[in-house]
Tab-separated table of C-alpha atoms in Angstrom:
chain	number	residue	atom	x	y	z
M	6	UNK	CA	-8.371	20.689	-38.696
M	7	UNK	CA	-6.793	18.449	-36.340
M	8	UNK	CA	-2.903	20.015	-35.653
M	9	UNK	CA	-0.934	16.530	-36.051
M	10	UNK	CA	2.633	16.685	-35.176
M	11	UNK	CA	5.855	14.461	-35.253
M	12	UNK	CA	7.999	13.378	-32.600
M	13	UNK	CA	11.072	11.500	-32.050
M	14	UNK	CA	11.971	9.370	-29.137
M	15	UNK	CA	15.769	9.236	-27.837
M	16	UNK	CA	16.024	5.823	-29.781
M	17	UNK	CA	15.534	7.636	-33.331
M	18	UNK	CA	11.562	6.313	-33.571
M	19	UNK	CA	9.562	8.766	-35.218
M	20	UNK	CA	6.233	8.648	-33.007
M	21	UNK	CA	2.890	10.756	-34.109
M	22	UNK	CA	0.116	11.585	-31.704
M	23	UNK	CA	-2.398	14.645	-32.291
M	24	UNK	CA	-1.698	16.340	-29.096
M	25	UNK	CA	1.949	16.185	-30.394
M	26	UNK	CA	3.261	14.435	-27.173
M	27	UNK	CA	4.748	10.807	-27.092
M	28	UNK	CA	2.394	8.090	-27.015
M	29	UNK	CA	2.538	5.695	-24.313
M	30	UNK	CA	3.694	2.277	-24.936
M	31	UNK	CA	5.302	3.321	-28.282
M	32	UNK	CA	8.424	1.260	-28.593
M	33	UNK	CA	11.575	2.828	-27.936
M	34	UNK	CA	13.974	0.705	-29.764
M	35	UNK	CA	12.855	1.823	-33.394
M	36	UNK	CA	9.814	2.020	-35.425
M	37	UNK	CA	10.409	-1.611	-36.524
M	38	UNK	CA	7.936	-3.295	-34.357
M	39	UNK	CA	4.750	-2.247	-35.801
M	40	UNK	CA	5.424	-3.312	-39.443
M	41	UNK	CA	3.476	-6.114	-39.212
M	42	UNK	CA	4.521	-8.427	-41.965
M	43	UNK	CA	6.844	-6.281	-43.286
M	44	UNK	CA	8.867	-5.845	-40.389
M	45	UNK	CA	8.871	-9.860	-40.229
M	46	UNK	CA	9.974	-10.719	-43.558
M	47	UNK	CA	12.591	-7.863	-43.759
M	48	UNK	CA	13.980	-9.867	-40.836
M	49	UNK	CA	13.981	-13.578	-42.394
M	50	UNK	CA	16.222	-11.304	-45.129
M	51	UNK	CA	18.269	-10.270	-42.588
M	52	UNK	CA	19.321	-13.313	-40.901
M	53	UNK	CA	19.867	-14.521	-44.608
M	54	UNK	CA	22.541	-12.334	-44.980
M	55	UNK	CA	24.088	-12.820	-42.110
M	56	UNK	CA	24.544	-16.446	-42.873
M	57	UNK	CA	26.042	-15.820	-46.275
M	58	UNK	CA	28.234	-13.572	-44.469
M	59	UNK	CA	29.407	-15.891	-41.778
M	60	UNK	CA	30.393	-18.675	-44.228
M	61	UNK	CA	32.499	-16.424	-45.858
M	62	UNK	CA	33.765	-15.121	-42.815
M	63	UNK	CA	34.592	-18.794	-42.020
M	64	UNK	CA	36.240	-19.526	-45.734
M	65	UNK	CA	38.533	-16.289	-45.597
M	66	UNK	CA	39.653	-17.180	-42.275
M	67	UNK	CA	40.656	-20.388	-43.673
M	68	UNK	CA	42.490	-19.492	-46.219
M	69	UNK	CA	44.259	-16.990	-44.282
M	70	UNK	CA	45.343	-19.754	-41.802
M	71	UNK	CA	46.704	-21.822	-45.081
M	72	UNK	CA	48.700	-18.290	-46.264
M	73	UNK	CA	50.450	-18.156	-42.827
M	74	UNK	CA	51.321	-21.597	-43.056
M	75	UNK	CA	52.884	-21.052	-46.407
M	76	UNK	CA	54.635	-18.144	-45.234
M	77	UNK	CA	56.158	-19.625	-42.267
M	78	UNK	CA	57.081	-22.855	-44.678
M	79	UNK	CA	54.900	-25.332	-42.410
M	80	UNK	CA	53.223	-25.695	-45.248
M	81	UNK	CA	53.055	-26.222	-49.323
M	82	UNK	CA	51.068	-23.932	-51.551
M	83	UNK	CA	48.413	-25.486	-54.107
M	84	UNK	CA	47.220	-24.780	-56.820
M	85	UNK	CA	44.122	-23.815	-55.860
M	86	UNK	CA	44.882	-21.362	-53.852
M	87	UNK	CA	47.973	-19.833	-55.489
M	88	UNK	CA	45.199	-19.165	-58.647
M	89	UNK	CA	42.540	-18.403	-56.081
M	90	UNK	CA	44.419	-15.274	-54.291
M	91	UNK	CA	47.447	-14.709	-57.809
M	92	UNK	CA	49.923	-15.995	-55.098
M	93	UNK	CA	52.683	-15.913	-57.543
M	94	UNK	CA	52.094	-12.510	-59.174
M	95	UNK	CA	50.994	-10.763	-55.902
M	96	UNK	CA	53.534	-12.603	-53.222
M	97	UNK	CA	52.022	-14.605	-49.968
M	98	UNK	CA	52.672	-11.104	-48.194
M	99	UNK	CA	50.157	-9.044	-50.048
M	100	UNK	CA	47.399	-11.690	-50.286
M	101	UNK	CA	47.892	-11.405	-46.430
M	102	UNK	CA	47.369	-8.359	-46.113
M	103	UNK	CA	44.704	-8.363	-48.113
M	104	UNK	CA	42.638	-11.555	-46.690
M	105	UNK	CA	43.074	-9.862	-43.180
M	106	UNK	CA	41.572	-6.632	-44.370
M	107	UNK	CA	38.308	-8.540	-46.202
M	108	UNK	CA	38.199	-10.521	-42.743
M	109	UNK	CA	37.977	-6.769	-41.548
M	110	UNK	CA	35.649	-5.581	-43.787
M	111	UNK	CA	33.336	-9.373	-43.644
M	112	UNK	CA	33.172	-8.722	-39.618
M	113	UNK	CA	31.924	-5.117	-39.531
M	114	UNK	CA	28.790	-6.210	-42.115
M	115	UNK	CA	28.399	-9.593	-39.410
M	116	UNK	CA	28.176	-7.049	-36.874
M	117	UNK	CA	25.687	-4.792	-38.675
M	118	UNK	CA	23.311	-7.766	-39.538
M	119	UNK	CA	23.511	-9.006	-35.836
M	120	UNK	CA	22.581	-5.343	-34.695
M	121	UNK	CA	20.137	-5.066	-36.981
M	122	UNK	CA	18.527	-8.585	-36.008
M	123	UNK	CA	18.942	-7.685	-32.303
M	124	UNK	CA	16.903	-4.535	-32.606
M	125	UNK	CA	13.913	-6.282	-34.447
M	126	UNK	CA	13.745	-8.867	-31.408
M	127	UNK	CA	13.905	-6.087	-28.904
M	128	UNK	CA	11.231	-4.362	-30.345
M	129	UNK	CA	9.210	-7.608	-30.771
M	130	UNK	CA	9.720	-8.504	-26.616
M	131	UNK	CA	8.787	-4.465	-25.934
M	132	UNK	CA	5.709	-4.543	-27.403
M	133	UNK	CA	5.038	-8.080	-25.790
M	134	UNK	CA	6.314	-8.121	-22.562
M	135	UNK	CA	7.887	-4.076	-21.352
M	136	UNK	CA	8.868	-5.440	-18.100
M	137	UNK	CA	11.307	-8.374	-19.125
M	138	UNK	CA	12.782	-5.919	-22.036
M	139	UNK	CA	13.852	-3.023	-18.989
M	140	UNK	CA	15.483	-6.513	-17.133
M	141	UNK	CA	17.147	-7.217	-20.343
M	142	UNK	CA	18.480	-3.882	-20.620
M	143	UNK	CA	19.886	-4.050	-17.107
M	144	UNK	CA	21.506	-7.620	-17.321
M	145	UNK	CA	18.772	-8.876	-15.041
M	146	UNK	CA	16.857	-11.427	-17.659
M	147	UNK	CA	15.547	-14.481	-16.496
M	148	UNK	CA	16.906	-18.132	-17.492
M	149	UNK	CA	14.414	-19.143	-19.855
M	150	UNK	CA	12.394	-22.160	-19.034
M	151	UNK	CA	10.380	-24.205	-21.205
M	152	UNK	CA	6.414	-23.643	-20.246
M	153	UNK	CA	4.905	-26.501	-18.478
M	154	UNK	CA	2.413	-29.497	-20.321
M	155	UNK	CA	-1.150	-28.300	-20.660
M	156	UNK	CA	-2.662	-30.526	-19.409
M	157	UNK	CA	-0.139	-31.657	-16.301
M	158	UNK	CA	-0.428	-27.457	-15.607
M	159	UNK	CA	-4.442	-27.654	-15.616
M	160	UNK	CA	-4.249	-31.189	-13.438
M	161	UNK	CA	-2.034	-29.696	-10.975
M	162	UNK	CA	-3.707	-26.079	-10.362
M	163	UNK	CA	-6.865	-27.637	-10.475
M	164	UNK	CA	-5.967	-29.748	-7.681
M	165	UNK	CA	-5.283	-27.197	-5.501
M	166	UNK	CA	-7.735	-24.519	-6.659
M	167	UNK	CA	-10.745	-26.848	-8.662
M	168	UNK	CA	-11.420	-29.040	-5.436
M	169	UNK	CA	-14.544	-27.738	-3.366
M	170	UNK	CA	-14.288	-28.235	0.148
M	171	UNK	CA	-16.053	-27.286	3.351
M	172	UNK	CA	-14.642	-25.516	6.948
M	173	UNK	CA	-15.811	-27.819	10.315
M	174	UNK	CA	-19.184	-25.628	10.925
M	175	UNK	CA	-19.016	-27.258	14.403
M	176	UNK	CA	-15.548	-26.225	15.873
M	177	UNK	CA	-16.102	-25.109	18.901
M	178	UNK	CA	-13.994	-22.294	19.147
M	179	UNK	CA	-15.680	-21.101	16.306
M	180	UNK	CA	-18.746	-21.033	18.236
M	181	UNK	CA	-17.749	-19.419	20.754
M	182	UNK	CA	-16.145	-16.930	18.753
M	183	UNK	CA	-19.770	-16.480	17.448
M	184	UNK	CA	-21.154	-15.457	20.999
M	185	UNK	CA	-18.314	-12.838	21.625
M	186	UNK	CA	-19.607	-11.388	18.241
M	187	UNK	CA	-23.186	-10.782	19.515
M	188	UNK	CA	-22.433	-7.278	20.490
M	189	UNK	CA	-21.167	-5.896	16.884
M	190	UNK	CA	-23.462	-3.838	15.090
M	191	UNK	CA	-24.309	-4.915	11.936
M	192	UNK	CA	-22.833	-3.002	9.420
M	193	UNK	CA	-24.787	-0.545	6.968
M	194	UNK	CA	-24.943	-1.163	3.064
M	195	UNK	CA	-22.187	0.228	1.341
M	196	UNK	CA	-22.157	3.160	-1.221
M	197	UNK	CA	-20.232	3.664	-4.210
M	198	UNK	CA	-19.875	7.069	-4.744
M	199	UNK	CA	-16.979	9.050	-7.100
M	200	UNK	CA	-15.294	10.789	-4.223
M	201	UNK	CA	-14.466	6.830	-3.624
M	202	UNK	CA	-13.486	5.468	-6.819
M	203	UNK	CA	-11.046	8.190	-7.420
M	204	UNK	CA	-9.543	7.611	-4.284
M	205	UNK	CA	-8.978	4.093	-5.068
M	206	UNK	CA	-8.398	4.592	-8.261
M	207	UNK	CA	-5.478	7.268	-7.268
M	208	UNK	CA	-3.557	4.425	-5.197
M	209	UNK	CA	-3.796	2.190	-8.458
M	210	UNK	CA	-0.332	1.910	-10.165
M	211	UNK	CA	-0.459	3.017	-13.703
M	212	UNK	CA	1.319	0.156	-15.859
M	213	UNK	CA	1.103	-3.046	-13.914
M	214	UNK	CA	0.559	-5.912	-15.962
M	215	UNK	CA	-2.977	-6.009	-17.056
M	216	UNK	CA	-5.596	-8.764	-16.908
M	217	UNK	CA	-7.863	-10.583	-19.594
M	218	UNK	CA	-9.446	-7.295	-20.058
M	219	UNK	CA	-6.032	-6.018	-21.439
M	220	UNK	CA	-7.087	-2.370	-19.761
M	221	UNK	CA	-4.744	-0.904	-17.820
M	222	UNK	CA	-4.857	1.227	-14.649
M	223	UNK	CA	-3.459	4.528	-16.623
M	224	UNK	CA	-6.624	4.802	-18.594
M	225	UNK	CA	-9.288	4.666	-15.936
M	226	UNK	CA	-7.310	6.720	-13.636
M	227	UNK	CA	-6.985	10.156	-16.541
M	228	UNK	CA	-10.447	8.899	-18.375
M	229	UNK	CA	-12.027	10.975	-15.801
M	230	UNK	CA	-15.095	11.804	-17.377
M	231	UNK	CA	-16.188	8.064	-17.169
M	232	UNK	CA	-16.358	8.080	-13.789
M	233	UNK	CA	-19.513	8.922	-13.405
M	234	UNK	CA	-21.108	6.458	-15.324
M	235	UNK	CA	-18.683	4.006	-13.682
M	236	UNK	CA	-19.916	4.568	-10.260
M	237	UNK	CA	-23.534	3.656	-11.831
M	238	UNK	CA	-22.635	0.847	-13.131
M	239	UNK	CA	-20.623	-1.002	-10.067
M	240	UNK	CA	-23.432	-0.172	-7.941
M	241	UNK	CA	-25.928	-1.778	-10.004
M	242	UNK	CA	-23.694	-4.942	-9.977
M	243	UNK	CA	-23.281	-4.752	-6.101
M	244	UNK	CA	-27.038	-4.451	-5.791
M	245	UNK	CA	-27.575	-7.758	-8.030
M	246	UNK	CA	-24.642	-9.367	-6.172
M	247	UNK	CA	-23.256	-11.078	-9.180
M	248	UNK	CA	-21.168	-9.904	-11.562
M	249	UNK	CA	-20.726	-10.280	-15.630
M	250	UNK	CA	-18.444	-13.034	-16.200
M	251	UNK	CA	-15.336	-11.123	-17.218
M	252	UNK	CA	-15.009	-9.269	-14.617
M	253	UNK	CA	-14.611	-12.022	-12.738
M	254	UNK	CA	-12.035	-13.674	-14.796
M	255	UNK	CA	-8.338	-13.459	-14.199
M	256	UNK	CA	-5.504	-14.279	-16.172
M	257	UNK	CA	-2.638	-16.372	-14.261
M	258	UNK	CA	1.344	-16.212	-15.465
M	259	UNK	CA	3.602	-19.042	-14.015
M	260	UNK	CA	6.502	-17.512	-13.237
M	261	UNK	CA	9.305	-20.663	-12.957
M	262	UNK	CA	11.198	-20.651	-10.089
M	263	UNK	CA	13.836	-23.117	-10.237
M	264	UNK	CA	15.654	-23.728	-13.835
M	265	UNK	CA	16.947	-26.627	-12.554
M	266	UNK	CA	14.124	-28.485	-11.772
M	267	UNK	CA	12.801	-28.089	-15.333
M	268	UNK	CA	8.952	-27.751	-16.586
M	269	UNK	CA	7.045	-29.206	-13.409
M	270	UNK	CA	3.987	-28.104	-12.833
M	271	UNK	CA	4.874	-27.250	-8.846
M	272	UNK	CA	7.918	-25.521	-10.194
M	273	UNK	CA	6.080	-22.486	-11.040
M	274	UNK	CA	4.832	-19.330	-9.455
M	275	UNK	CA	1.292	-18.135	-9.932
M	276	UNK	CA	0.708	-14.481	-10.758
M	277	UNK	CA	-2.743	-13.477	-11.074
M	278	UNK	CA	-3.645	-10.283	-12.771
M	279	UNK	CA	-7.439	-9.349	-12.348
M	280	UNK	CA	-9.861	-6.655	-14.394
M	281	UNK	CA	-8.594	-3.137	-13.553
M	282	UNK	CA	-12.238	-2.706	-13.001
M	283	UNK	CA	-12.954	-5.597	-10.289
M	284	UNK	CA	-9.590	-4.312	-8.619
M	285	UNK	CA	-11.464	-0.871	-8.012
M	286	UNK	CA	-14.402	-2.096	-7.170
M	287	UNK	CA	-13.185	-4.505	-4.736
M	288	UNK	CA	-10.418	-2.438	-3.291
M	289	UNK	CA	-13.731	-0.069	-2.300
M	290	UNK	CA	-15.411	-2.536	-0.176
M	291	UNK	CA	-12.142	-4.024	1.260
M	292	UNK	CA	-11.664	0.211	2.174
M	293	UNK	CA	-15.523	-0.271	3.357
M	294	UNK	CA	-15.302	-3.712	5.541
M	295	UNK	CA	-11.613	-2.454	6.790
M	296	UNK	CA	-13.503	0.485	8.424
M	297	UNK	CA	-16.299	-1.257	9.748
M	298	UNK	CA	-13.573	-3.786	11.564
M	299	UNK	CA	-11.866	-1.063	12.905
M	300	UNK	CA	-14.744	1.001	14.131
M	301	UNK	CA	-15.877	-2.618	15.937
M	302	UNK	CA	-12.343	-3.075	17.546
M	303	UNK	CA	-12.107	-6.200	16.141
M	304	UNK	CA	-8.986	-6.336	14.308
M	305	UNK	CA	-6.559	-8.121	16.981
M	306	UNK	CA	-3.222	-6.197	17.602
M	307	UNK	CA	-1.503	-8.569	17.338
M	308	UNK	CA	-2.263	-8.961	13.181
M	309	UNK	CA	0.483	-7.651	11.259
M	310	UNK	CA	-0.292	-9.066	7.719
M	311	UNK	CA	-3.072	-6.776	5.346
M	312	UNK	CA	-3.216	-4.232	7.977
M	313	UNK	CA	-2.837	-0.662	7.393
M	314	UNK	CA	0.146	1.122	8.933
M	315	UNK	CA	1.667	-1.932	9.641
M	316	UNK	CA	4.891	-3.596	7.578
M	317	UNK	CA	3.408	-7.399	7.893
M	318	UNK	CA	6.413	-9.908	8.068
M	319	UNK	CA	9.203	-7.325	9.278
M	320	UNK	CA	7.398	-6.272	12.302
M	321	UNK	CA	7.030	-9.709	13.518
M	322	UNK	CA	10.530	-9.944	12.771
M	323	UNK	CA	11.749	-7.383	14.616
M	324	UNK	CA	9.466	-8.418	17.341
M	325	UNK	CA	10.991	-12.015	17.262
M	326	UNK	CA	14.558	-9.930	17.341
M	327	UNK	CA	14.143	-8.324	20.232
M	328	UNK	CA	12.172	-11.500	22.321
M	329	UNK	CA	15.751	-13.273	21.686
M	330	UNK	CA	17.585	-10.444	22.521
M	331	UNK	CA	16.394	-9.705	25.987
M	332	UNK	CA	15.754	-13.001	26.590
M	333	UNK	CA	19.394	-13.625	25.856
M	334	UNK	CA	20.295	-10.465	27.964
M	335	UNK	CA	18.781	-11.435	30.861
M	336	UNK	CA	19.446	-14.873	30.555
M	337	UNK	CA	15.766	-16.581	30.962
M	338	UNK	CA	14.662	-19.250	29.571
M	339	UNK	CA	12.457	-19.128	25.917
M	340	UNK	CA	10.454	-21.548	24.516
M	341	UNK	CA	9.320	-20.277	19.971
M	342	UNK	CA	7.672	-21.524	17.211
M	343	UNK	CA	7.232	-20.265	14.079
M	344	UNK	CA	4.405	-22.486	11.959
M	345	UNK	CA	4.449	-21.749	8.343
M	346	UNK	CA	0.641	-23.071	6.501
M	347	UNK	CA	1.673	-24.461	3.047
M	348	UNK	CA	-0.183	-22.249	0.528
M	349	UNK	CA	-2.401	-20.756	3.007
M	350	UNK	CA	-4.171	-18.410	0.772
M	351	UNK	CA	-4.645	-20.743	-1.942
M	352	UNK	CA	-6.390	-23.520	0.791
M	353	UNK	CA	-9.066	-21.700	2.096
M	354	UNK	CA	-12.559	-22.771	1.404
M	355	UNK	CA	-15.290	-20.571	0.226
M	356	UNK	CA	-17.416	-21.890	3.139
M	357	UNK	CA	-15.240	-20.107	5.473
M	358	UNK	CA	-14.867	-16.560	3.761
M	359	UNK	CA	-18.886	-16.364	3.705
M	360	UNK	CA	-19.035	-17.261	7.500
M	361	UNK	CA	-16.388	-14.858	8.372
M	362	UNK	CA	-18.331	-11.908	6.940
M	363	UNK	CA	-21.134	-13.387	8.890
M	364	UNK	CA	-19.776	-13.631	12.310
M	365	UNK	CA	-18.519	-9.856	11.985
M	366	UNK	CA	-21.814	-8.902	10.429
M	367	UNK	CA	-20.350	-6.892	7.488
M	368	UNK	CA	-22.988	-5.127	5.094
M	369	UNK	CA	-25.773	-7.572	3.716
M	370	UNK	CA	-25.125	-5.983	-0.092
M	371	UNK	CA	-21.145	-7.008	0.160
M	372	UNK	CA	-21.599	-10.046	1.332
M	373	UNK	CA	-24.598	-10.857	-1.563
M	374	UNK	CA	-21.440	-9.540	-3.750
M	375	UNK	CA	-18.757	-11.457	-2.348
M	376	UNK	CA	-20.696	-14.603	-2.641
M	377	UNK	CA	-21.562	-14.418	-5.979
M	378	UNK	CA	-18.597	-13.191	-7.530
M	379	UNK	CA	-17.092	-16.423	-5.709
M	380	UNK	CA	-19.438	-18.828	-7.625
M	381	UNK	CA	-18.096	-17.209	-10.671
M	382	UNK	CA	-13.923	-16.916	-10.115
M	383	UNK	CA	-11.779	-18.945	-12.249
M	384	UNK	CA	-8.396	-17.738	-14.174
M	385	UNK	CA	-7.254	-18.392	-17.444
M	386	UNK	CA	-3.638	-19.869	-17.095
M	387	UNK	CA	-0.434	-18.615	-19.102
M	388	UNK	CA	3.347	-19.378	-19.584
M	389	UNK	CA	5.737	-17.962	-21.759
M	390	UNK	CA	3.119	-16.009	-23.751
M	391	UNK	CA	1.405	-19.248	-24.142
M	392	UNK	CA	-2.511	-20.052	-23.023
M	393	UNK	CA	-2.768	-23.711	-21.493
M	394	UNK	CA	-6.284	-23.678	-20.037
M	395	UNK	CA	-8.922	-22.254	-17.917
M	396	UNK	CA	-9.166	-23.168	-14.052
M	397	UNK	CA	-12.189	-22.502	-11.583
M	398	UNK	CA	-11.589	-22.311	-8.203
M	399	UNK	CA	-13.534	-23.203	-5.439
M	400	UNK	CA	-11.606	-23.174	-2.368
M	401	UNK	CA	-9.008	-20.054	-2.545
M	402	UNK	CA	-9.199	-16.184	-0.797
M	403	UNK	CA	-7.428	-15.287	-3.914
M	404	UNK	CA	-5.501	-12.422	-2.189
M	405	UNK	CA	-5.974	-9.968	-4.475
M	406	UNK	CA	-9.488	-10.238	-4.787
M	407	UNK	CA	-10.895	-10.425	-1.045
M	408	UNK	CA	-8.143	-10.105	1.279
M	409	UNK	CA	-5.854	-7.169	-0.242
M	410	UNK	CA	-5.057	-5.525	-3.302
């Protein structure tokens, strides 16, 4: 028999799980949230209420307003009210009294209602987005901004990302960059093997926002006895060189970035989140091509950005800090520029990624890989919970998928 046991969370949610620990993701607000229809309707009742309440919230303050008047002799009583309230048997003192303790009373059951409707749409914005409720909890929530047309948000990203272009083949620096690449060795095939995917795997954060796939890093990292048959698999695909469809598939949130400017498409910030599984398995051959470029010498010391031991941005800072500073010192002359490429990542062509693994002669099975899953990339675009289209792209390093993860 299977020893079930019941838990409660710190919010009062009773939450069951056979091993008789919490579940994770279970909603911490109350045990509302996964009512289904229930849940919503009980709700709808709710608010009901709340509005019967507040109008007669709104008619007792009223008349209390009119009592004070006639107290204070600004004002005369009628006859409605004096039969209303028993003005003349009672005295304008007592029906006071008494309308400022029903005020009481009608504001503690407003409050109740409110509570009650509050908790139903934090449990509702857990169990559809954890990381904005935790910002709501600390005072940190977003302004909200209307999500962007459909079809303006498709135009736009497909502009950028949909548009297939070509790198000059016949720059001549890249030719000559070509010649002082004779020399590298060419690198061997790479292996998957499960000493690799559970070190990749281990460096994978647990709960970041997941992709189409809905699969999350936590499961793949403590499923360990998939593994295995994991390994199998992703070196199968790697020896095809093109992989199933979803795995190349990613699902893109446009994050707004400034209210003001409204619902523009260029107003928002793409955030792609890919299939936990493609982020292992390309995270393994960017650990794979990362060692070949070192054991070549050919990463250039003077690269700071998607290099290991290295802090990108704030060591060229602090580089820049200290040019000025002894330049100011000993009082020479400088001449700096600082060139920043508008959406680098998303402008580079395909073209270009395939010739660079060429010229530094990374492993024939990685680049098959590479080139095919390229063929296949495109995103499915969201904002504000809401699905407005699908976009391939054709000329973007997607820096999560080649460059760094």
């Amino acid at each position: 028999m299977m020893n079930t046991q019941r838990n409660r969370n710190p919010y009062g949610a009773e939450l069951t799980s056979q091993s008789g620990q919490l579940l994770p993701g279970s909603s911490p607000v109350g045990n509302q949230a996964g009512n289904g229809r229930q849940s919503a309707t009980g709700i709808r009742n709710t608010v009901e209420s709340r509005r019967c309440w507040s109008r007669q919230d709104n008619s007792i303050r009223k008349d209390l307003g009119k009592m004070i008047n006639i107290k204070e002799g600004r004002q005369q009583p009628t006859r409605a009210i004096s039969y209303k309230y028993r003005q003349k048997r009672k005295g304008v003192e007592t029906v006071i009294e008494e309308l400022k303790q029903q005020l009481k009373s009608t504001a503690a059951k407003i409050k109740r209602y409110s509570d009650r409707v509050n908790q139903y749409h934090e449990n509702h914005l857990f169990e559809t987005d954890q990381k904005r409720f935790y910002q709501k909890l600390k005072g940190e929530d977003r302004n909200e901004t209307p999500a962007p047309e459909p079809e303006a948000a498709i135009e736009f990203w497909s502009g950028i990302w949909g548009r297939e272009h070509e790198h000059n083949r016949q720059a001549g620096w890249i030719k000559e960059t070509k010649m002082e690449m004779r020399c590298v060795n060419q690198q061997e095939d790479m292996e998957i093997s499960t000493v690799s995917l559970k070190k990749v795997l281990g460096k994978l954060a647990p709960w970041k926002a997941a992709g189409p796939d809905g699969v999350q890093g936590y499961w793949v990292k403590n499923f360990s006895s998939l593994h295995d048959r994991l390994v199998t698999q992703l070196s199968d695909v790697v020896r095809q060189g093109k992989p199933p469809e979803w795995m190349t598939t990613g699902r893109t949130v446009l994050i707004p970035k400034d209210p003001r400017k409204g619902n523009i498409p260029s107003n928002y910030r793409p955030i792609t989140c890919l299939p936990i599984i493609y982020k292992a398995l390309t995270a393994m051959i960017l650990e794979s091509i990362y060692r070949h470029l070192e054991e070549e010498n050919l990463i250039p010391w003077e690269q700071k950005g998607c290099g290991k031991r290295s802090r990108g941005t704030k060591d060229q800072l602090i580089i820049d800090k200290y040019i000025m500073k002894d330049s100011k010192n000993r009082k020479t002359n400088l001449m700096m520029a600082w060139i920043d490429y508008k959406k680098a990542y998303d402008m580079v062509p395909h073209s270009w990624i395939t010739s660079v693994l060429e010229i530094v002669k990374v492993a024939e099975n990685t680049k098959k890989f590479i080139k095919g899953s390229m063929e296949m990339w495109n995103t499915i675009l969201e904002s504000e919970r809401q699905e407005l289209g699908r976009v391939h792209i054709k000329r973007e390093s997607s820096r999560g998928i080649v460059c760094h993860h």
